[in-house]
CSV table of C-alpha atoms in Angstrom, one decimal:
chain,number,residue,atom,x,y,z
A,1,MET,CA,97.8,100.8,84.1
A,2,LYS,CA,95.8,99.8,81.3
A,3,ARG,CA,98.9,97.7,79.6
A,4,PHE,CA,98.7,96.3,82.8
A,5,LEU,CA,95.7,94.6,83.1
A,6,ILE,CA,96.0,93.5,79.6
A,7,LEU,CA,98.8,92.1,79.6
A,8,MET,CA,97.1,90.0,82.1
A,9,LEU,CA,94.0,89.3,80.6
A,10,LEU,CA,97.6,87.6,77.8
A,11,CYS,CA,98.6,85.7,80.5
A,12,ILE,CA,95.5,84.2,81.5
A,13,THR,CA,94.1,83.2,78.2
A,14,VAL,CA,97.7,81.2,77.6
A,15,ILE,CA,97.1,79.5,80.8
A,16,MET,CA,93.8,78.7,80.0
A,17,LEU,CA,94.7,77.3,76.2
A,18,VAL,CA,97.7,76.1,77.8
A,19,ALA,CA,95.9,74.1,81.1
A,20,GLY,CA,93.2,72.8,78.1
A,21,CYS,CA,96.6,70.8,76.9
A,22,VAL,CA,96.7,68.9,80.9
A,23,PRO,CA,94.5,65.5,80.4
A,24,GLU,CA,93.3,64.0,84.1
A,25,LYS,CA,95.8,62.0,85.8
A,26,PRO,CA,95.3,58.5,85.4
A,27,VAL,CA,93.4,56.5,87.7
A,28,LYS,CA,91.8,53.2,87.9
A,29,ASP,CA,89.0,53.2,86.0
A,30,GLY,CA,88.9,57.0,86.0
A,31,LYS,CA,87.4,59.6,83.1
A,32,GLY,CA,90.0,61.0,80.5
A,33,GLU,CA,92.4,60.1,78.1
A,34,LEU,CA,95.1,58.8,80.5
A,35,ALA,CA,93.1,56.6,82.4
A,36,VAL,CA,93.9,53.4,83.6
A,37,THR,CA,92.5,49.9,82.4
A,38,ILE,CA,92.8,46.1,83.9
A,39,ASP,CA,90.9,43.3,82.3
A,40,ARG,CA,88.2,42.5,83.7
A,41,GLU,CA,89.0,39.2,84.6
A,42,PHE,CA,91.9,39.9,86.4
A,43,THR,CA,91.9,39.5,90.3
A,44,THR,CA,93.8,41.8,92.4
A,45,PRO,CA,97.0,40.3,93.6
A,46,ALA,CA,98.3,39.8,97.2
A,47,THR,CA,101.7,41.9,95.8
A,48,HIS,CA,99.2,45.4,95.9
A,49,SER,CA,98.0,45.0,98.9
A,50,PRO,CA,97.3,47.6,100.3
A,51,LEU,CA,97.1,49.6,97.1
A,52,GLU,CA,98.3,53.3,98.8
A,53,TRP,CA,101.6,51.3,99.5
A,54,TRP,CA,101.9,50.0,96.4
A,55,GLN,CA,101.5,52.7,94.3
A,56,THR,CA,103.8,54.3,96.4
A,57,HIS,CA,106.4,51.3,96.2
A,58,HIS,CA,106.0,49.1,93.5
A,59,PRO,CA,108.9,51.5,92.1
A,60,THR,CA,111.2,49.8,94.7
A,61,VAL,CA,109.7,46.8,95.0
A,62,ILE,CA,111.1,46.0,91.3
A,63,ASN,CA,114.6,47.7,91.6
A,64,SER,CA,114.7,45.5,94.0
A,65,GLY,CA,114.8,42.8,91.8
A,66,ASP,CA,111.8,41.3,93.6
A,67,ILE,CA,109.4,41.0,90.8
A,68,LYS,CA,110.3,41.2,87.7
A,69,GLU,CA,109.3,44.0,85.3
A,70,GLN,CA,107.3,41.2,83.0
A,71,ASP,CA,105.8,39.6,85.0
A,72,CYS,CA,103.6,42.7,85.8
A,73,LEU,CA,102.4,42.0,82.2
A,74,TYR,CA,100.8,38.7,82.8
A,75,CYS,CA,97.5,40.8,83.9
A,76,HIS,CA,98.0,44.9,83.1
A,77,GLN,CA,99.2,46.2,79.0
A,78,VAL,CA,101.8,48.2,78.8
A,79,ASP,CA,100.2,51.7,77.8
A,80,ARG,CA,96.6,50.6,78.7
A,81,SER,CA,98.1,50.6,82.5
A,82,CYS,CA,101.9,51.4,83.1
A,83,ASN,CA,103.1,54.0,80.0
A,84,ASN,CA,99.7,56.4,80.4
A,85,CYS,CA,100.8,56.7,84.4
A,86,HIS,CA,104.4,56.6,83.9
A,87,GLY,CA,104.6,59.8,81.2
A,88,TYR,CA,102.2,61.8,83.2
A,89,VAL,CA,105.2,61.6,85.8
A,90,GLY,CA,108.0,61.7,83.8
A,91,VAL,CA,108.9,57.6,84.1
A,92,ARG,CA,111.1,56.3,81.8
A,93,LYS,CA,108.1,54.1,80.1
A,94,ILE,CA,108.0,50.3,79.9
A,95,LYS,CA,108.7,47.8,77.5
B,1,MET,CA,81.1,66.4,106.6
B,2,ASN,CA,82.8,65.4,109.2
B,3,ASP,CA,84.8,67.8,111.1
B,4,ALA,CA,88.3,66.4,110.4
B,5,ALA,CA,86.7,66.3,106.3
B,6,MET,CA,86.3,69.7,106.6
B,7,ILE,CA,89.4,70.7,109.1
B,8,TRP,CA,91.2,69.4,106.2
B,9,ASN,CA,89.3,70.9,102.7
B,10,LEU,CA,89.8,74.4,105.1
B,11,PHE,CA,94.4,73.4,105.1
B,12,ALA,CA,94.0,72.3,101.9
B,13,GLY,CA,92.7,76.3,101.2
B,14,VAL,CA,94.9,77.8,102.9
B,15,LEU,CA,98.1,76.1,101.5
B,16,ILE,CA,96.3,76.4,97.7
B,17,GLY,CA,96.7,80.0,98.8
B,18,LEU,CA,99.6,80.5,100.0
B,19,ALA,CA,101.7,78.7,97.4
B,20,TYR,CA,99.3,81.8,94.7
B,21,LEU,CA,100.7,84.4,97.0
B,22,SER,CA,103.7,83.2,96.8
B,23,ALA,CA,103.9,83.0,93.2
B,24,PHE,CA,102.7,86.9,93.5
B,25,ALA,CA,105.1,87.4,95.7
B,26,PHE,CA,108.3,85.9,93.8
B,27,VAL,CA,107.1,86.8,89.9
B,28,ALA,CA,106.5,90.7,91.4
B,29,GLY,CA,109.6,90.5,93.5
B,30,LEU,CA,111.2,90.3,90.8
B,31,THR,CA,110.7,91.7,88.5
B,32,LEU,CA,110.4,95.3,90.5
B,33,ARG,CA,113.9,94.2,92.3
B,34,LEU,CA,115.3,93.0,88.3
B,35,PHE,CA,114.3,96.3,87.1
B,36,LEU,CA,115.6,98.3,89.1
B,37,TYR,CA,119.0,97.3,88.5
B,38,PHE,CA,118.0,97.1,85.2
B,39,LYS,CA,116.6,101.0,85.5
B,40,THR,CA,119.8,101.9,88.0
B,41,PRO,CA,122.2,104.6,85.5
B,42,VAL,CA,125.7,103.0,85.1
B,43,PRO,CA,127.3,106.3,83.7
B,44,LEU,CA,130.5,105.3,83.5
B,45,LYS,CA,133.0,102.5,81.5
B,46,ILE,CA,134.9,100.6,84.5
B,47,VAL,CA,135.1,97.7,82.0
B,48,GLN,CA,137.6,94.9,84.6
B,49,THR,CA,140.3,94.5,82.2
B,50,PRO,CA,141.5,92.2,80.5
B,51,GLY,CA,137.8,93.2,78.9
B,52,PRO,CA,136.1,91.2,76.1
B,53,LYS,CA,135.8,94.0,72.6
B,54,ASN,CA,132.7,92.7,71.6
B,55,ALA,CA,128.8,92.2,72.4
B,56,PRO,CA,129.2,87.7,72.0
B,57,GLY,CA,133.3,88.8,74.1
B,58,VAL,CA,130.3,89.9,76.7
B,59,LEU,CA,128.3,87.0,76.5
B,60,ALA,CA,131.4,84.4,76.8
B,61,ARG,CA,132.4,86.9,79.8
B,62,MET,CA,128.8,86.4,81.8
B,63,ALA,CA,127.9,82.7,80.9
B,64,GLY,CA,132.2,81.9,82.5
B,65,ASP,CA,131.2,83.9,85.4
B,66,ALA,CA,127.6,81.8,86.1
B,67,LEU,CA,128.7,78.8,85.1
B,68,ILE,CA,132.1,78.3,86.9
B,69,PHE,CA,132.9,81.2,88.8
B,70,PRO,CA,136.2,81.9,87.7
B,71,ASN,CA,137.3,84.8,90.0
B,72,LEU,CA,136.4,82.9,93.0
B,73,PHE,CA,138.6,80.5,91.7
B,74,GLN,CA,141.7,82.6,92.0
B,75,ALA,CA,140.3,83.7,95.2
B,76,ASP,CA,139.3,81.1,97.3
B,77,LYS,CA,139.6,77.1,96.2
B,78,ALA,CA,137.9,74.6,99.0
B,79,LEU,CA,135.5,78.2,98.5
B,80,TRP,CA,135.2,77.6,95.2
B,81,LEU,CA,134.4,73.7,95.2
B,82,GLY,CA,132.0,74.3,97.7
B,83,ALA,CA,129.9,77.2,96.1
B,84,TRP,CA,130.1,75.2,92.7
B,85,LEU,CA,129.1,71.9,94.0
B,86,PHE,CA,126.7,73.6,95.8
B,87,HIS,CA,125.4,75.7,92.5
B,88,ALA,CA,125.5,72.9,90.6
B,89,CYS,CA,123.1,70.4,93.1
B,90,LEU,CA,120.8,72.8,92.9
B,91,LEU,CA,121.1,73.2,88.4
B,92,LEU,CA,120.0,69.3,88.6
B,93,ILE,CA,118.0,69.5,91.1
B,94,PHE,CA,115.7,71.7,89.7
B,95,VAL,CA,116.2,70.5,86.4
B,96,ARG,CA,115.1,67.4,87.5
B,97,HIS,CA,112.1,68.7,89.2
B,98,SER,CA,110.3,70.0,86.3
B,99,ARG,CA,108.7,66.8,85.2
B,100,TYR,CA,106.5,68.1,88.4
B,101,PHE,CA,105.7,70.5,86.5
B,102,LEU,CA,105.8,70.4,83.0
B,103,TYR,CA,102.9,68.0,81.0
B,104,PRO,CA,104.2,66.5,78.9
B,105,VAL,CA,107.4,66.1,80.5
B,106,PRO,CA,110.5,66.2,77.2
B,107,GLU,CA,112.3,63.3,77.1
B,108,LEU,CA,115.9,64.4,78.1
B,109,VAL,CA,114.8,65.0,81.5
B,110,ILE,CA,112.9,61.1,81.9
B,111,ASP,CA,117.2,60.1,80.4
B,112,TRP,CA,119.2,62.8,83.1
B,113,GLN,CA,116.7,61.9,85.9
B,114,ALA,CA,119.0,58.0,86.8
B,115,ILE,CA,122.4,61.1,87.1
B,116,SER,CA,119.8,64.1,88.5
B,117,ILE,CA,118.9,61.7,92.1
B,118,TYR,CA,122.8,61.8,93.0
B,119,ALA,CA,122.4,65.7,94.1
B,120,GLY,CA,119.9,65.2,96.1
B,121,PHE,CA,122.2,62.6,97.7
B,122,LEU,CA,125.7,64.9,97.8
B,123,PHE,CA,123.6,68.8,98.3
B,124,PRO,CA,124.1,68.4,101.8
B,125,ILE,CA,127.7,68.2,101.4
B,126,PRO,CA,128.4,71.1,99.8
B,127,ALA,CA,126.2,72.8,102.4
B,128,LEU,CA,127.4,71.4,105.3
B,129,TYR,CA,130.5,72.7,104.7
B,130,LEU,CA,129.2,75.6,103.5
B,131,LEU,CA,127.5,76.2,106.9
B,132,TRP,CA,130.4,75.4,108.7
B,133,ARG,CA,132.8,77.4,107.0
B,134,ARG,CA,130.6,80.5,108.0
B,135,MET,CA,131.0,79.5,111.6
B,136,ALA,CA,135.1,78.1,111.7
B,137,SER,CA,137.0,81.8,110.4
B,138,ALA,CA,136.3,84.2,113.5
B,139,ARG,CA,137.0,86.6,110.0
B,140,VAL,CA,133.8,84.8,108.2
B,141,LEU,CA,131.7,84.7,111.2
B,142,PHE,CA,131.8,88.6,111.7
B,143,VAL,CA,130.8,89.2,108.1
B,144,SER,CA,127.5,86.1,108.1
B,145,GLY,CA,124.2,88.1,109.8
B,146,LEU,CA,121.2,86.1,110.3
B,147,PRO,CA,120.0,86.1,107.0
B,148,ASP,CA,123.0,83.6,105.2
B,149,PHE,CA,122.1,81.2,108.1
B,150,GLY,CA,119.0,81.3,107.5
B,151,VAL,CA,119.0,80.1,103.4
B,152,LEU,CA,121.5,78.2,103.5
B,153,ILE,CA,119.3,76.2,106.6
B,154,LEU,CA,116.0,76.4,104.9
B,155,LEU,CA,117.0,75.5,101.5
B,156,THR,CA,119.1,72.0,103.7
B,157,ALA,CA,115.6,71.8,105.5
B,158,ILE,CA,114.1,72.2,101.9
B,159,ALA,CA,117.1,68.7,100.4
B,160,ALA,CA,116.5,66.8,103.8
B,161,THR,CA,112.1,67.1,103.9
B,162,GLY,CA,112.6,66.2,99.3
B,163,MET,CA,114.6,63.7,99.9
B,164,LEU,CA,112.2,61.6,102.8
B,165,VAL,CA,109.1,62.6,100.3
B,166,ASN,CA,111.4,60.0,97.3
B,167,TYR,CA,112.9,57.7,99.7
B,168,TYR,CA,111.5,57.0,103.3
B,169,ALA,CA,108.1,58.8,103.4
B,170,ARG,CA,106.9,58.4,99.3
B,171,ALA,CA,104.1,60.4,98.2
B,172,TYR,CA,102.1,59.2,95.6
B,173,LEU,CA,103.8,61.1,93.1
B,174,VAL,CA,100.8,61.3,90.7
B,175,ASP,CA,98.2,63.2,93.1
B,176,VAL,CA,101.7,65.4,93.7
B,177,LYS,CA,101.8,66.3,90.3
B,178,ALA,CA,98.3,66.6,89.6
B,179,PHE,CA,98.2,69.3,92.9
B,180,ILE,CA,101.4,70.9,91.2
B,181,LEU,CA,99.3,71.2,87.4
B,182,GLY,CA,95.5,72.2,89.1
B,183,LEU,CA,97.4,75.4,90.4
B,184,LEU,CA,99.7,76.3,87.8
B,185,THR,CA,96.4,75.9,85.0
B,186,LEU,CA,94.6,78.4,87.4
B,187,THR,CA,92.0,74.6,88.4
B,188,PRO,CA,93.5,73.9,91.9
B,189,VAL,CA,92.4,70.7,93.8
B,190,ALA,CA,94.1,69.6,96.6
B,191,PRO,CA,97.5,68.4,97.3
B,192,PRO,CA,98.1,64.2,98.6
B,193,GLN,CA,97.4,64.0,102.6
B,194,HIS,CA,101.2,64.0,103.4
B,195,PRO,CA,102.3,65.5,106.1
B,196,VAL,CA,106.2,65.7,104.6
B,197,PHE,CA,105.2,66.8,101.1
B,198,ILE,CA,103.6,69.6,103.3
B,199,ALA,CA,106.7,70.7,105.0
B,200,HIS,CA,108.4,70.2,101.5
B,201,PHE,CA,105.7,72.4,99.5
B,202,ILE,CA,104.8,74.5,102.6
B,203,LEU,CA,109.3,75.6,103.1
B,204,VAL,CA,109.7,76.5,98.9
B,205,CYS,CA,106.4,78.7,99.2
B,206,LEU,CA,109.0,80.5,101.7
B,207,LEU,CA,112.1,80.8,99.9
B,208,LEU,CA,109.4,81.8,96.8
B,209,ILE,CA,108.7,84.3,98.6
B,210,TYR,CA,111.9,85.5,100.4
B,211,PHE,CA,113.8,85.1,96.9
B,212,PRO,CA,113.6,88.3,95.2
B,213,PHE,CA,114.3,90.1,98.5
B,214,SER,CA,117.3,88.3,100.1
B,215,LYS,CA,121.1,87.5,99.1
B,216,LEU,CA,119.4,85.0,97.0
B,217,LEU,CA,118.9,87.5,93.9
B,218,HIS,CA,122.3,87.2,93.3
B,219,ALA,CA,121.4,84.7,90.9
B,220,GLY,CA,120.1,87.5,88.7
B,221,GLY,CA,121.7,90.5,89.8
B,222,ILE,CA,125.1,89.4,88.9
B,223,PHE,CA,123.9,89.4,85.7
B,224,PHE,CA,124.5,93.3,86.0
B,225,SER,CA,127.7,93.3,87.5
B,226,PRO,CA,129.2,96.4,85.3
B,227,THR,CA,132.8,95.4,85.6
B,228,ARG,CA,131.3,92.6,84.0
B,229,ASN,CA,129.1,93.6,82.1
B,230,GLN,CA,130.0,96.2,79.9
B,231,ILE,CA,132.1,96.2,76.2
B,232,ASP,CA,136.1,98.0,76.8
B,233,ASN,CA,135.6,99.9,74.1
B,234,VAL,CA,135.7,103.7,75.5
B,235,LEU,CA,139.2,103.9,73.4
B,236,TYR,CA,137.5,103.2,70.1
B,237,PRO,CA,134.9,105.7,69.4
B,238,ARG,CA,136.0,109.0,67.9
B,239,TYR,CA,134.1,111.6,70.0
B,240,VAL,CA,134.2,114.8,68.6
B,241,ASN,CA,133.9,117.5,70.8
B,242,PRO,CA,130.1,119.6,69.7
B,243,TRP,CA,130.9,122.8,69.6
B,244,ASN,CA,134.1,122.8,67.9
B,245,GLU,CA,134.9,126.0,65.9
B,246,GLU,CA,135.5,124.6,61.8
B,247,VAL,CA,138.3,124.8,61.1
B,248,ARG,CA,139.6,125.8,57.5
B,249,ILE,CA,141.8,123.5,55.8
B,250,ASP,CA,143.9,125.3,52.5
B,251,GLN,CA,143.8,121.4,50.0
B,252,ASN,CA,145.7,123.8,47.8
B,253,ARG,CA,149.2,125.2,49.6
């Protein structure tokens, strides 16, 4: 029993340590190192509306060829508002 | 807080509870069952010829058994193809899912995604074949019980909801991953409000709870098959009867 408790305690400590390395999820103007930021001068284009739809469907739109990846980079900087989020979910990086 | 939000919070709490319950059932059940396998005495050498003569040989044989099912290949070619594809798809799907659980995501998993996604499309074919096979022949039907069908149907339902979540009713992966990482780091957050994702998730929880107590445990049990994991060395050591009388041999005669 004592050994079991020690093992449990050890597991929980390891989980806590690992948890410390997991950042906040990437959110627009959110907290943490992965926060998505876009320069103020750019307004949200019509393609992004509604935003919930765009968040889940921008891969489909790009993969279908309707909009090119390069066109996004007019407003977005890859490491501040593409690849930080892609790194979180494990999608290939935008170049 | 209005009623809808309250009900949602309650439901999210129940779901998180279910997740931890199933994780506990899976880990504890698996440990217990494998421990029992491990403790079961195997007093006799019953290694199947041609047996491996040393430990690396056993390792190679077990790896072969687990990866390409050679015995099944000899017995039934069609079933072998179905079963092998089924398991290969499961492996690829599992590898692809690791990106929802790991942070940072390994490069290899990202590179493999393009291939792995086809496993999702392919999976229903061997799954439906295995299901059909159980009903097509009277002999197989006779030895099939409810669990045999149940497990195939459960896995197919998980695959179906998974494909839906990825293609037709896309869930927002950022929220999904935040939910999963929250569970894993013991700081749970509410799941995304996405019915198909929630269905997928509940089905997987049921699978986790059921796994250690079902035939699915052949995944671990295969490594405990005495005919396959023993070293064929019965004839090598010299056994000396400990109560033999000492025999004096006169060297000078």
